[in-house]
XYZ file of N, CA and C in Angstrom:
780
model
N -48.561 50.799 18.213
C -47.504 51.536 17.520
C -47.789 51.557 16.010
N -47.794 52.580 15.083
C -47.943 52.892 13.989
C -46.683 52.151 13.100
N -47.376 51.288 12.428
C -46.102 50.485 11.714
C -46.711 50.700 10.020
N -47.534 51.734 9.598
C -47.523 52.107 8.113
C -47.347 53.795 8.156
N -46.123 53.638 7.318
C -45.413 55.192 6.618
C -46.400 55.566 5.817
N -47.664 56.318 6.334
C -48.819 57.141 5.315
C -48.248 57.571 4.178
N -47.652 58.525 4.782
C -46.726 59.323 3.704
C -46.208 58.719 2.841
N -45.307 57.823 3.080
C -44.112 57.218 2.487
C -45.068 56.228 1.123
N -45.991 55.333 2.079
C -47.053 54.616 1.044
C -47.781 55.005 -0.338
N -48.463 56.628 0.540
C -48.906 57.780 -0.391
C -47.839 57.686 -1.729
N -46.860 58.265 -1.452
C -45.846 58.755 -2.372
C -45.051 57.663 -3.250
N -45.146 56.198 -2.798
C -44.532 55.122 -3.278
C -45.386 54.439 -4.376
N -46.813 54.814 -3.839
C -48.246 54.146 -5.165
C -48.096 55.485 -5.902
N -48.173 56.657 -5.979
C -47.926 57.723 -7.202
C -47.079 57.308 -8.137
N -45.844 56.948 -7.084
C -44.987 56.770 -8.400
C -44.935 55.559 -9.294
N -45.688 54.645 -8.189
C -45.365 53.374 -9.310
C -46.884 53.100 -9.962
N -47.872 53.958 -9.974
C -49.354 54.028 -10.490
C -49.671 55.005 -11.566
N -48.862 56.349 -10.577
C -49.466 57.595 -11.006
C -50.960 58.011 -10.358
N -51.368 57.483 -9.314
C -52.736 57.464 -8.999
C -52.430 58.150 -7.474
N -53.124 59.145 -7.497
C -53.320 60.222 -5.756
C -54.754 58.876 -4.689
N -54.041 58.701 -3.593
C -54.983 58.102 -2.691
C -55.292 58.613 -1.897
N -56.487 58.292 -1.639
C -57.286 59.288 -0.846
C -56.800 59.062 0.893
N -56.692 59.954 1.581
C -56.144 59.665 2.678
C -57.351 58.747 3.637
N -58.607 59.265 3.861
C -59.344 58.924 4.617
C -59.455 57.222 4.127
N -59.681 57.105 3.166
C -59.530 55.179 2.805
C -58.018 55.015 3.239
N -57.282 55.805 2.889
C -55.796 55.319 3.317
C -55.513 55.077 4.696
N -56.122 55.558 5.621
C -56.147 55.606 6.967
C -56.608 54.590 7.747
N -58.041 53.842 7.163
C -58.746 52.779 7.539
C -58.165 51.804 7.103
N -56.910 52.285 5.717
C -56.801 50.610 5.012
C -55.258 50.384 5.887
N -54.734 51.484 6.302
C -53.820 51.419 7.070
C -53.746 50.729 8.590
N -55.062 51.428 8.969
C -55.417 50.808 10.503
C -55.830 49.269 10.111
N -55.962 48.654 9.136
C -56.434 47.236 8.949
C -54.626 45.800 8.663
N -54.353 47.074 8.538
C -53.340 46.239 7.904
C -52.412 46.143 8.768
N -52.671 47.326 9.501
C -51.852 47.120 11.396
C -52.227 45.645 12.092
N -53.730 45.937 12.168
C -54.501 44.997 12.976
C -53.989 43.237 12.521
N -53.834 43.495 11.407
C -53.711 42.306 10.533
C -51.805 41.725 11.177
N -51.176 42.477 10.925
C -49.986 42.366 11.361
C -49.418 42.365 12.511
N -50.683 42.883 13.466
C -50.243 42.899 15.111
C -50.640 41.595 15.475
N -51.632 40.758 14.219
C -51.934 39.018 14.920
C -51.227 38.152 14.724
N -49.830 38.281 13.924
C -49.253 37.558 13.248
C -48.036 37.252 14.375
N -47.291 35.935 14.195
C -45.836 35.782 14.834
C -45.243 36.422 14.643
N -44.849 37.069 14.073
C -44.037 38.411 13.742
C -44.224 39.636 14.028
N -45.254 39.690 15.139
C -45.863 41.223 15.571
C -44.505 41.814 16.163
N -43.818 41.491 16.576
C -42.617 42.729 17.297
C -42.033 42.836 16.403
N -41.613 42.733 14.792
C -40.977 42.771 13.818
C -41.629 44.033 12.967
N -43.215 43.520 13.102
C -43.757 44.442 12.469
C -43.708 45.866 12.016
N -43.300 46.483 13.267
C -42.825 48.052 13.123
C -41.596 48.220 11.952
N -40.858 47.428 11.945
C -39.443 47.518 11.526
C -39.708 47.174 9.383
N -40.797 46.850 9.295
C -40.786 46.125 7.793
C -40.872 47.602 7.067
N -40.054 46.942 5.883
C -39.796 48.071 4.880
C -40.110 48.788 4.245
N -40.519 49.749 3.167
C -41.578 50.608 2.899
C -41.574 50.076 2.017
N -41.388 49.457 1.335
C -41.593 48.270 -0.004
C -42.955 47.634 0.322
N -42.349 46.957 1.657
C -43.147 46.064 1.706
C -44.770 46.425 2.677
N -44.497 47.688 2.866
C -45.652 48.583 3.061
C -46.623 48.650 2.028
N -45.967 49.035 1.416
C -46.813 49.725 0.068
C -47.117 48.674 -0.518
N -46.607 47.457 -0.611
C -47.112 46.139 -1.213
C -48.168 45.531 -0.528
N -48.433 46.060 1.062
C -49.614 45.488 1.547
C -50.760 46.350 1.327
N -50.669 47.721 1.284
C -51.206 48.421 0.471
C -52.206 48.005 -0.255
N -51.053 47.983 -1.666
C -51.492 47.905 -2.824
C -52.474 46.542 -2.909
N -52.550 45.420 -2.117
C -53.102 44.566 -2.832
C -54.714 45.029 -1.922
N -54.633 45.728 -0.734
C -55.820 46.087 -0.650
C -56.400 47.038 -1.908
N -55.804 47.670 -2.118
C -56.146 49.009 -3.298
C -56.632 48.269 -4.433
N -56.449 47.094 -4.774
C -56.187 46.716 -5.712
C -58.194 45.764 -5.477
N -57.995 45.673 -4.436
C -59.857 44.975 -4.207
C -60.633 46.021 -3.724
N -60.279 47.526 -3.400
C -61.049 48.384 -3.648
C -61.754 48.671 -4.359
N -63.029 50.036 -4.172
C -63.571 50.549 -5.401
C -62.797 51.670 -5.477
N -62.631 52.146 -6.934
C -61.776 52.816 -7.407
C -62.544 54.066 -6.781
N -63.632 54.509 -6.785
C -64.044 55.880 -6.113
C -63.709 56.363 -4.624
N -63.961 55.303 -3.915
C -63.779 55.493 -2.382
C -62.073 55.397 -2.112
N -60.978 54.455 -3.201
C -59.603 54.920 -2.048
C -58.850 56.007 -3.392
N -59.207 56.269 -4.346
C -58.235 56.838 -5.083
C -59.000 58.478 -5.780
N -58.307 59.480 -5.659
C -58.812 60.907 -6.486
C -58.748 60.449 -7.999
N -59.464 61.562 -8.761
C -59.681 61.349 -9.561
C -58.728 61.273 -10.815
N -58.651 60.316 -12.175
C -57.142 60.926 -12.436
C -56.930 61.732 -14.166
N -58.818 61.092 -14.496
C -58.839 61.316 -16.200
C -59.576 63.231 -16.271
N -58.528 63.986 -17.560
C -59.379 65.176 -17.526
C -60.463 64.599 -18.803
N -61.068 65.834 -18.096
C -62.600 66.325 -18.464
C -62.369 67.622 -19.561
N -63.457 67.490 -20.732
C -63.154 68.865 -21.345
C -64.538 70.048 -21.257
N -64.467 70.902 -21.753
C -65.749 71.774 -21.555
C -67.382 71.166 -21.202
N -67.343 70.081 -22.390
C -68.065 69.403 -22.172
C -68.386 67.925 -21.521
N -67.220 68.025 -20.250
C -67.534 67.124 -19.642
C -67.156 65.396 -20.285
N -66.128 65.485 -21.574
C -65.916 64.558 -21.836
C -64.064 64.664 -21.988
N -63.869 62.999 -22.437
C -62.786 62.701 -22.630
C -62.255 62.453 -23.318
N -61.280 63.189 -24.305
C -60.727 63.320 -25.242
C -59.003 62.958 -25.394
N -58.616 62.763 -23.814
C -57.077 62.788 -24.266
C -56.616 61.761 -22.923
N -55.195 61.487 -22.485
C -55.362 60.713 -21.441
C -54.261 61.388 -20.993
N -54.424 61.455 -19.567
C -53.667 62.531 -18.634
C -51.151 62.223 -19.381
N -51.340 63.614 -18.901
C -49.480 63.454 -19.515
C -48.651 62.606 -18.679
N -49.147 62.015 -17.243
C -48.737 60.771 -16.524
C -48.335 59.478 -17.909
N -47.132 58.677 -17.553
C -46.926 57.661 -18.259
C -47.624 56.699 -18.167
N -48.868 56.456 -17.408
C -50.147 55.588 -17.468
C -51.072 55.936 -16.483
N -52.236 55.515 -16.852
C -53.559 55.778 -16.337
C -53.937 54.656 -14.925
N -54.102 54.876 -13.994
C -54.726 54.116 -13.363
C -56.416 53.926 -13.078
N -56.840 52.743 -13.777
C -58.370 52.222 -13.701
C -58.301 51.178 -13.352
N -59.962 51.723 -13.471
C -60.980 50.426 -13.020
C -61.955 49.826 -13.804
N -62.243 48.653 -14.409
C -62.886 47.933 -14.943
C -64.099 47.876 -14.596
N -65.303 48.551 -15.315
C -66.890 48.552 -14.618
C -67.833 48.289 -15.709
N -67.138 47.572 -16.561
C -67.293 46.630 -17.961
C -66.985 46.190 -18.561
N -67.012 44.766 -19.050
C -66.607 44.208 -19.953
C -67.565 43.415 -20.694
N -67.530 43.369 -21.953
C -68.304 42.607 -22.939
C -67.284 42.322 -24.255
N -67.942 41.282 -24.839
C -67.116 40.727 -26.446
C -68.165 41.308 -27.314
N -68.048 42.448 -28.114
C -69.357 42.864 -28.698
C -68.557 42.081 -30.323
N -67.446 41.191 -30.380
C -67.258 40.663 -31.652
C -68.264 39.237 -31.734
N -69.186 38.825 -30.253
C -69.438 37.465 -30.439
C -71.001 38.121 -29.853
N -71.754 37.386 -30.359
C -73.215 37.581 -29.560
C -73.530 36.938 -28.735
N -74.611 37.876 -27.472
C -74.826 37.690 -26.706
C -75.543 36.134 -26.278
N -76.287 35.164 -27.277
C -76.509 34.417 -27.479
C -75.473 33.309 -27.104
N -74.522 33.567 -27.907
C -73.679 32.653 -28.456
C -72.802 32.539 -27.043
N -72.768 33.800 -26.272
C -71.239 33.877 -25.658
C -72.269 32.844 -24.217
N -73.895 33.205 -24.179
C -74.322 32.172 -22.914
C -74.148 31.165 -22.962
N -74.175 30.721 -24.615
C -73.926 28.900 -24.821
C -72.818 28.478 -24.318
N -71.713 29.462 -24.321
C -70.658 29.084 -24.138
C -70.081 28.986 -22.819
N -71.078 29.923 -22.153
C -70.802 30.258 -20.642
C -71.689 29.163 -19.432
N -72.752 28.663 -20.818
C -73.214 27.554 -19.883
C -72.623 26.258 -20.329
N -71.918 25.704 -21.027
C -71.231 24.506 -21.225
C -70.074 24.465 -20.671
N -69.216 25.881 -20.006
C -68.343 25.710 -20.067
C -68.520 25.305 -17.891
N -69.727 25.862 -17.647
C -70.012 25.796 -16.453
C -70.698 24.110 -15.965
N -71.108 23.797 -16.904
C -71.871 22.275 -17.106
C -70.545 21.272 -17.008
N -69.662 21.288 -17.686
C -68.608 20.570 -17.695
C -67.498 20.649 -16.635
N -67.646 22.013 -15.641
C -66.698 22.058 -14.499
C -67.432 21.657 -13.900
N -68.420 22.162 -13.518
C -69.652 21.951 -12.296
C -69.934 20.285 -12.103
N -70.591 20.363 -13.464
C -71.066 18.925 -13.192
C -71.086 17.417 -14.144
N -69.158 17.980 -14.789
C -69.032 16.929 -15.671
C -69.491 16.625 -16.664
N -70.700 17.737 -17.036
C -71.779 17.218 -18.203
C -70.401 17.635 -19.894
N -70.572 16.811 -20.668
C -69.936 17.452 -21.749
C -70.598 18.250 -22.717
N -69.729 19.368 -23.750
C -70.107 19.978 -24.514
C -71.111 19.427 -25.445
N -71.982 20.335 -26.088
C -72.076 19.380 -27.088
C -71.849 19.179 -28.647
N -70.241 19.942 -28.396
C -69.608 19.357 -29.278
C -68.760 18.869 -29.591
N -68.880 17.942 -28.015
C -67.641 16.723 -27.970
C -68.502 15.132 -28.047
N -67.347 14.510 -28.535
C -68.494 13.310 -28.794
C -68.756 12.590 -27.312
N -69.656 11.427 -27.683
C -69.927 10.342 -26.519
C -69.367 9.882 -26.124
N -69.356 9.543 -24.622
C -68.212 8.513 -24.379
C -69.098 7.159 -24.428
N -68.362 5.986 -24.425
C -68.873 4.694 -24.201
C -68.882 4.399 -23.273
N -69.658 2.865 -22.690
C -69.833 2.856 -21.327
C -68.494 2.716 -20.267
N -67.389 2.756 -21.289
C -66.013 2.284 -20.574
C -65.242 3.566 -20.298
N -65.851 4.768 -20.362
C -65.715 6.136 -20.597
C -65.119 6.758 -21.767
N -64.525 5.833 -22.629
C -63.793 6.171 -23.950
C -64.543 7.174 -24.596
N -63.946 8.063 -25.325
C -64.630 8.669 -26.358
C -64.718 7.564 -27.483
N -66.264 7.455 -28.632
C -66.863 6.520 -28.578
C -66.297 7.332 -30.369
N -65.004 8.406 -30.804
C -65.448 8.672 -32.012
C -63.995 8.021 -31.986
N -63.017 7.914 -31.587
C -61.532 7.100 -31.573
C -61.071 8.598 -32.279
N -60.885 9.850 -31.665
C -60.070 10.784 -31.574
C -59.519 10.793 -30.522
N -58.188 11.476 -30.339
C -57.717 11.478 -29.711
C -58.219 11.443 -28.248
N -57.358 10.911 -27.199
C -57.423 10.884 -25.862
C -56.228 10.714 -25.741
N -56.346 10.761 -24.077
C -54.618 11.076 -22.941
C -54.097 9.755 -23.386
N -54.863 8.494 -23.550
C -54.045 7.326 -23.908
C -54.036 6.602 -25.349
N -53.854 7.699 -26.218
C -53.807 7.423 -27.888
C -52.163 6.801 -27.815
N -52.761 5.431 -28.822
C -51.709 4.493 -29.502
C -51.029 5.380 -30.202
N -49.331 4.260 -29.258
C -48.173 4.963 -29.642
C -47.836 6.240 -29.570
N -48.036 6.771 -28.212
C -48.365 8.145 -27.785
C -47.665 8.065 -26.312
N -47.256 6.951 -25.848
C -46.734 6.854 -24.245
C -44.991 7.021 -24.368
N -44.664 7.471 -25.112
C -43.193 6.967 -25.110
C -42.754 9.257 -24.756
N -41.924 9.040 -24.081
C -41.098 10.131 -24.144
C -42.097 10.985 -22.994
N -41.237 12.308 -22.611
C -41.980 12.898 -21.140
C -43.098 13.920 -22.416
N -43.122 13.951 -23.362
C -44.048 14.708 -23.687
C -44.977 14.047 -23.883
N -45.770 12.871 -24.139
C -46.356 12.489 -24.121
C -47.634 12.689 -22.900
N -46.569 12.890 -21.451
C -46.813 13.375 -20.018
C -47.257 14.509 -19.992
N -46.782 15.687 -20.972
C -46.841 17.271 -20.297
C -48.337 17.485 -20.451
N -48.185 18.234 -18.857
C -49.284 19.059 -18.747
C -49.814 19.898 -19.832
N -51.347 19.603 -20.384
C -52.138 20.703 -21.521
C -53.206 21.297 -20.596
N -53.040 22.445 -20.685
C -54.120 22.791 -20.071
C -55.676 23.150 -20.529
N -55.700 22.739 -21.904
C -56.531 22.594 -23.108
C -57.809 21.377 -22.908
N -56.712 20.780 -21.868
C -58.070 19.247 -22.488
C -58.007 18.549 -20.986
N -58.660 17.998 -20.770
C -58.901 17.484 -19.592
C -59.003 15.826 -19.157
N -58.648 15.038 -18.234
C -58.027 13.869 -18.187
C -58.617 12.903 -18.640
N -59.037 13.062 -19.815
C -59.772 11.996 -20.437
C -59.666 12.327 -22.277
N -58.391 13.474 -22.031
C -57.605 13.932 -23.323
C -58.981 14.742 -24.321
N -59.743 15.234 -24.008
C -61.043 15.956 -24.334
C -60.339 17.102 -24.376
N -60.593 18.633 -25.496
C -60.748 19.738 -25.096
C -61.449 20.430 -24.353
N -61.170 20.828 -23.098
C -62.069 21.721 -22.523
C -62.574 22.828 -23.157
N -63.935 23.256 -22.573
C -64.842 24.448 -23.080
C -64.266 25.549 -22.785
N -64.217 26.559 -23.911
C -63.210 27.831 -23.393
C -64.608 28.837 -23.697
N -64.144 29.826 -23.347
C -64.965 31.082 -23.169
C -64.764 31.629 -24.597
N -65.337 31.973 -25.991
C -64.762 32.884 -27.158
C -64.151 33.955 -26.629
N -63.081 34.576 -27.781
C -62.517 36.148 -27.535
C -62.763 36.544 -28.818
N -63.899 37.431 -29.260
C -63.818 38.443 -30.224
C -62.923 39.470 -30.295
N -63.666 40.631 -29.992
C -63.208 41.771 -30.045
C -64.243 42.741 -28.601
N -63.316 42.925 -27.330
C -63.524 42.970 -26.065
C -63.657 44.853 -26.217
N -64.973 44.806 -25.588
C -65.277 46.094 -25.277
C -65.141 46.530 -23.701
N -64.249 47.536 -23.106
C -64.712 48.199 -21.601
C -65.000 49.230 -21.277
N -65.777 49.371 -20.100
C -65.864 51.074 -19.671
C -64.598 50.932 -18.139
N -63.990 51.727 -18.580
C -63.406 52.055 -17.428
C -62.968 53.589 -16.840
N -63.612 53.524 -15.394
C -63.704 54.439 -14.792
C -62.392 54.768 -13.522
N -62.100 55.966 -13.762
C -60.989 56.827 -12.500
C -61.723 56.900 -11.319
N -63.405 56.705 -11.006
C -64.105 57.108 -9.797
C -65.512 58.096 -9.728
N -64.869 58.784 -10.946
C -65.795 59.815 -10.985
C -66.049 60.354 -12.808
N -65.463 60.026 -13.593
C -65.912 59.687 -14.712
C -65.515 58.239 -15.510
N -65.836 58.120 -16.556
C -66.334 56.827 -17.608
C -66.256 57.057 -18.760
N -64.921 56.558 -19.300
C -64.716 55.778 -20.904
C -64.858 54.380 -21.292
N -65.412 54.486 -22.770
C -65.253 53.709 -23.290
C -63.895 53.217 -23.791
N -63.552 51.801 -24.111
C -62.520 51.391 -24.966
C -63.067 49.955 -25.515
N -61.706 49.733 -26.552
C -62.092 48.268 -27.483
C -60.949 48.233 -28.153
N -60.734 47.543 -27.421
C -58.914 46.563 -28.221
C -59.247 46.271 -29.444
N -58.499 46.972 -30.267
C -58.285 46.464 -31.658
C -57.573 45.462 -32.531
N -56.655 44.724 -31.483
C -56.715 43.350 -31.242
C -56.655 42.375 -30.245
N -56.687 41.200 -30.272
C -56.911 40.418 -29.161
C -55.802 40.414 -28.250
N -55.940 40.912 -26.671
C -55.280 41.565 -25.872
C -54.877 40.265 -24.924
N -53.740 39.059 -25.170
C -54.171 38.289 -24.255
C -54.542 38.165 -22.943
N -54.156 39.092 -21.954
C -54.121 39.056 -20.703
C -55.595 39.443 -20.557
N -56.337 40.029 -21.324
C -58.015 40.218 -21.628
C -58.755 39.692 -21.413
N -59.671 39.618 -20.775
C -60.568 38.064 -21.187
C -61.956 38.854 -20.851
N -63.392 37.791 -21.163
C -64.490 38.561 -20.687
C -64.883 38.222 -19.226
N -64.359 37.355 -18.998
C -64.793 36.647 -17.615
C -63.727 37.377 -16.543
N -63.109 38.463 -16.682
C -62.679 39.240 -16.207
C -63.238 40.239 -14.622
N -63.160 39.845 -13.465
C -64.057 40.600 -12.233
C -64.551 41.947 -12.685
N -65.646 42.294 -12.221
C -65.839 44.231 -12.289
C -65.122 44.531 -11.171
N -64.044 45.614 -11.457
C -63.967 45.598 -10.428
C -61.941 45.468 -10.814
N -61.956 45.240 -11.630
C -60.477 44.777 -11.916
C -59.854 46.354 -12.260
N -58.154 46.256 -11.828
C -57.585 47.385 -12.322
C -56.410 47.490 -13.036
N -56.891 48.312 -13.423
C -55.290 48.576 -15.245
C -54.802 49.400 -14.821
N -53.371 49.613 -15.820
C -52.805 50.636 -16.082
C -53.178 50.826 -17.662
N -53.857 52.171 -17.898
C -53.477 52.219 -19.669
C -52.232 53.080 -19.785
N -51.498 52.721 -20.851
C -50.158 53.599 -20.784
C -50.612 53.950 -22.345
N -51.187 53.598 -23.110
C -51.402 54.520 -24.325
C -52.387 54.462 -25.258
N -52.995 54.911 -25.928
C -54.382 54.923 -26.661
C -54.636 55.569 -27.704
N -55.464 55.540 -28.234
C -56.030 56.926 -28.711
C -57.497 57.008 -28.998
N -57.979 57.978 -28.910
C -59.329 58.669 -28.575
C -59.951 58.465 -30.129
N -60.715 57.583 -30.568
C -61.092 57.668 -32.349
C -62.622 58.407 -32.283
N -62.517 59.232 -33.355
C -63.621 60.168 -33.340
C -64.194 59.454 -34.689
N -65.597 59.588 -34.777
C -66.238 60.401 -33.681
C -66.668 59.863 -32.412
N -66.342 58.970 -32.373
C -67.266 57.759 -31.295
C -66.757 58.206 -29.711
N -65.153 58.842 -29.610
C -64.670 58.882 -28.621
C -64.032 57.748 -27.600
N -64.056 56.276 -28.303
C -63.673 55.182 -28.243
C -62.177 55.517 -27.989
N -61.899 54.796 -26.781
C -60.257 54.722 -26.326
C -59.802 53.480 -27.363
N -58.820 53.315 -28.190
C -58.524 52.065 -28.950
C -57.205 51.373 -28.070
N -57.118 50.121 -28.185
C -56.229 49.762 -26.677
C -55.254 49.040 -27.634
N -54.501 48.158 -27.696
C -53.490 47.185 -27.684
C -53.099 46.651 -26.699
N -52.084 45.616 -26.920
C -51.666 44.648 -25.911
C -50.555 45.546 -25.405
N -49.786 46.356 -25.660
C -48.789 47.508 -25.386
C -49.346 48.874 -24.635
N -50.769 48.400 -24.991
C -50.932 49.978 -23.908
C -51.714 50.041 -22.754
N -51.952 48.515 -22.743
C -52.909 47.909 -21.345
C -52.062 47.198 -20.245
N -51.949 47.310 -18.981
C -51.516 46.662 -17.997
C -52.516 45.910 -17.305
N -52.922 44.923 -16.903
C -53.342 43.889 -16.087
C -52.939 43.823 -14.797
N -53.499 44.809 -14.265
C -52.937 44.426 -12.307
C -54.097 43.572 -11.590
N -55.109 43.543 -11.743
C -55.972 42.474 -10.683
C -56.670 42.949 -10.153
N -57.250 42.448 -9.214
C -58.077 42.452 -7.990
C -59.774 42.327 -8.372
N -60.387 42.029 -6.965
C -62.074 41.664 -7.018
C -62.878 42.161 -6.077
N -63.187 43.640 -6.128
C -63.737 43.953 -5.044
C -64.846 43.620 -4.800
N -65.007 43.370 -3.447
C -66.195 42.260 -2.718
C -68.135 43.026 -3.355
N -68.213 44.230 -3.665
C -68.990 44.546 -4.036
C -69.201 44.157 -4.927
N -68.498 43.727 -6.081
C -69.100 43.618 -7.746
C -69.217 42.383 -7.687
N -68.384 40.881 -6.828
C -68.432 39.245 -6.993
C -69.791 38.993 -7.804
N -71.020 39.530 -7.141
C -72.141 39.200 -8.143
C -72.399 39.420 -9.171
N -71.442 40.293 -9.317
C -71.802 40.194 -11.269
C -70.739 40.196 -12.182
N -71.121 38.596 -12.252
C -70.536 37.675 -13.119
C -70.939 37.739 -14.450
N -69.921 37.102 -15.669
C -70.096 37.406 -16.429
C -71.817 36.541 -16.989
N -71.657 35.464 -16.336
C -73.335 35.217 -16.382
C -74.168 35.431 -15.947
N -74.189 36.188 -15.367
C -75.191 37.375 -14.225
C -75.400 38.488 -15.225
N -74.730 39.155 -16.063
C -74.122 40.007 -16.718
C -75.213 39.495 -17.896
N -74.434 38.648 -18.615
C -75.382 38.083 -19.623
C -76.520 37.755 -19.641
N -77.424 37.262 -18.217
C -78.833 36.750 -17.985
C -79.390 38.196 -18.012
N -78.985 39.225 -17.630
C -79.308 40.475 -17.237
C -79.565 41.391 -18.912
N -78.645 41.441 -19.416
C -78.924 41.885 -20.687
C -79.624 41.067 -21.498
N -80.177 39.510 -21.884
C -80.774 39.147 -22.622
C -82.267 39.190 -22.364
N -82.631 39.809 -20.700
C -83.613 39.747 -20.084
C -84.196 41.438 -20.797
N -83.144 41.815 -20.727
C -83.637 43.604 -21.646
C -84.029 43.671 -22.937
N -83.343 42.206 -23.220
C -83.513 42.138 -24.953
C -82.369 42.621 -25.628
N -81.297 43.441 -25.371
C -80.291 43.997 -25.982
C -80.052 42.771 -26.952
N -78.991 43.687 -27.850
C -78.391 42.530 -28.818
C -76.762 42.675 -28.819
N -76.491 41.793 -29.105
C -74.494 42.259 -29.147
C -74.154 41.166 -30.124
């Protein structure tokens, strides 16, 4: 028994995207999400669930899609095949098929991408945190989780998510100034937040999807300029791009020689 409203789904992601889906992906992602729901304890219920909550199972497939195969296209094109303006919809629906910090170099951002991987992976510390002693202390008497006259009161307790249980700062990734290309499926802009966008980051999946709700096109470059007001952050990781990571990414361009 057919327990996804095509239609209804169709017409429920327009409005809350602005983005046309393609039926033939809609059909397969539909027949999956049956299958998925006919295994569950709740299979005789199934028919009966709401178109909310349709479109919410939907969407989080849509959302680990590639933007070419489930969605039409949504950015215009001008004579010459470029992009100059962003459709009169109240936001854009994309896809992320780049990201780089062209404010930090490429150099700099591997150091950072390999310490920060050395210290999850395999405990190794930065190195520009000090030694510990053989008792594990940090060996410079800066701070740690158990600094004198520091135990009294629940803050002393609260969770940082900064430093790690041995009161160390953890290795963070830099944020310059974040460059993307993002593509509707079938064409490709550039953009670059003109300031630091928090929900941004470079370690960001390919593969991830926005809403832009506003921009503007700076000439001559044709550069989309973003803000934290005109970017939405919706998610997802489609299984095609997992390999390229942002250090996959980086081994790959320093191997070309590029510079950033």
């Amino acid at each position: 028994m057919t327990m996804i409203d095509r239609a209804g789904v169709t017409a429920g992601i327009k409005r809350k995207y602005g983005v046309s889906i393609r039926p033939q992906w809609l059909e397969k992602c539909a027949e999956h999400v049956e299958a998925e729901l006919a295994n569950t304890s709740n299979a005789s219920n199934a028919h009966n669930l709401h178109l909310e909550v349709q479109t919410r199972l939907v969407i989080e497939q849509l959302l680990d899609s590639d933007i070419g195969e489930s969605c039409f296209p949504a950015l215009v094109v001008d004579n010459n095949n470029q992009v100059n303006r962003l459709p009169g919809t109240p936001h854009t629906f994309l896809q992320v098929q780049e990201i780089m910090d062209v404010g930090i170099s490429k150099h700099a951002m591997w150091e950072a991408v390999r310490e920060k991987e050395d210290f999850e992976q395999r405990g190794i510390r930065p190195s520009y945190l000090p030694a510990l002693d053989e008792d594990g202390d940090d060996s410079s008497g800066v701070f740690t989780a158990n600094t004198q006259g520091n135990t009294q009161g629940s803050a002393a307790h609260a969770p940082n998510d900064d430093v790690d249980a041995n009161g160390d700062r953890k290795p963070k990734i830099p944020h310059g100034m974040l460059k993307l290309v993002l593509t509707d499926g079938r064409t490709r802009i550039s953009a670059l937040e003109l300031t630091p966008i928090p929900q941004l980051n470079v370690e960001l999946p390919i593969g991830t999807k926005v809403l832009v709700k506003a921009g503007q096109f700076m000439q001559p470059t044709g550069l989309l300029s973003l803000d934290a007001d005109g970017i939405q952050l919706l998610g997802g990781a489609p299984a095609q791009y997992e390999q390229f990571t942002l250090r996959t990414r980086l081994e790959s361009s320093l191997r070309r020689g590029t510079v950033g």
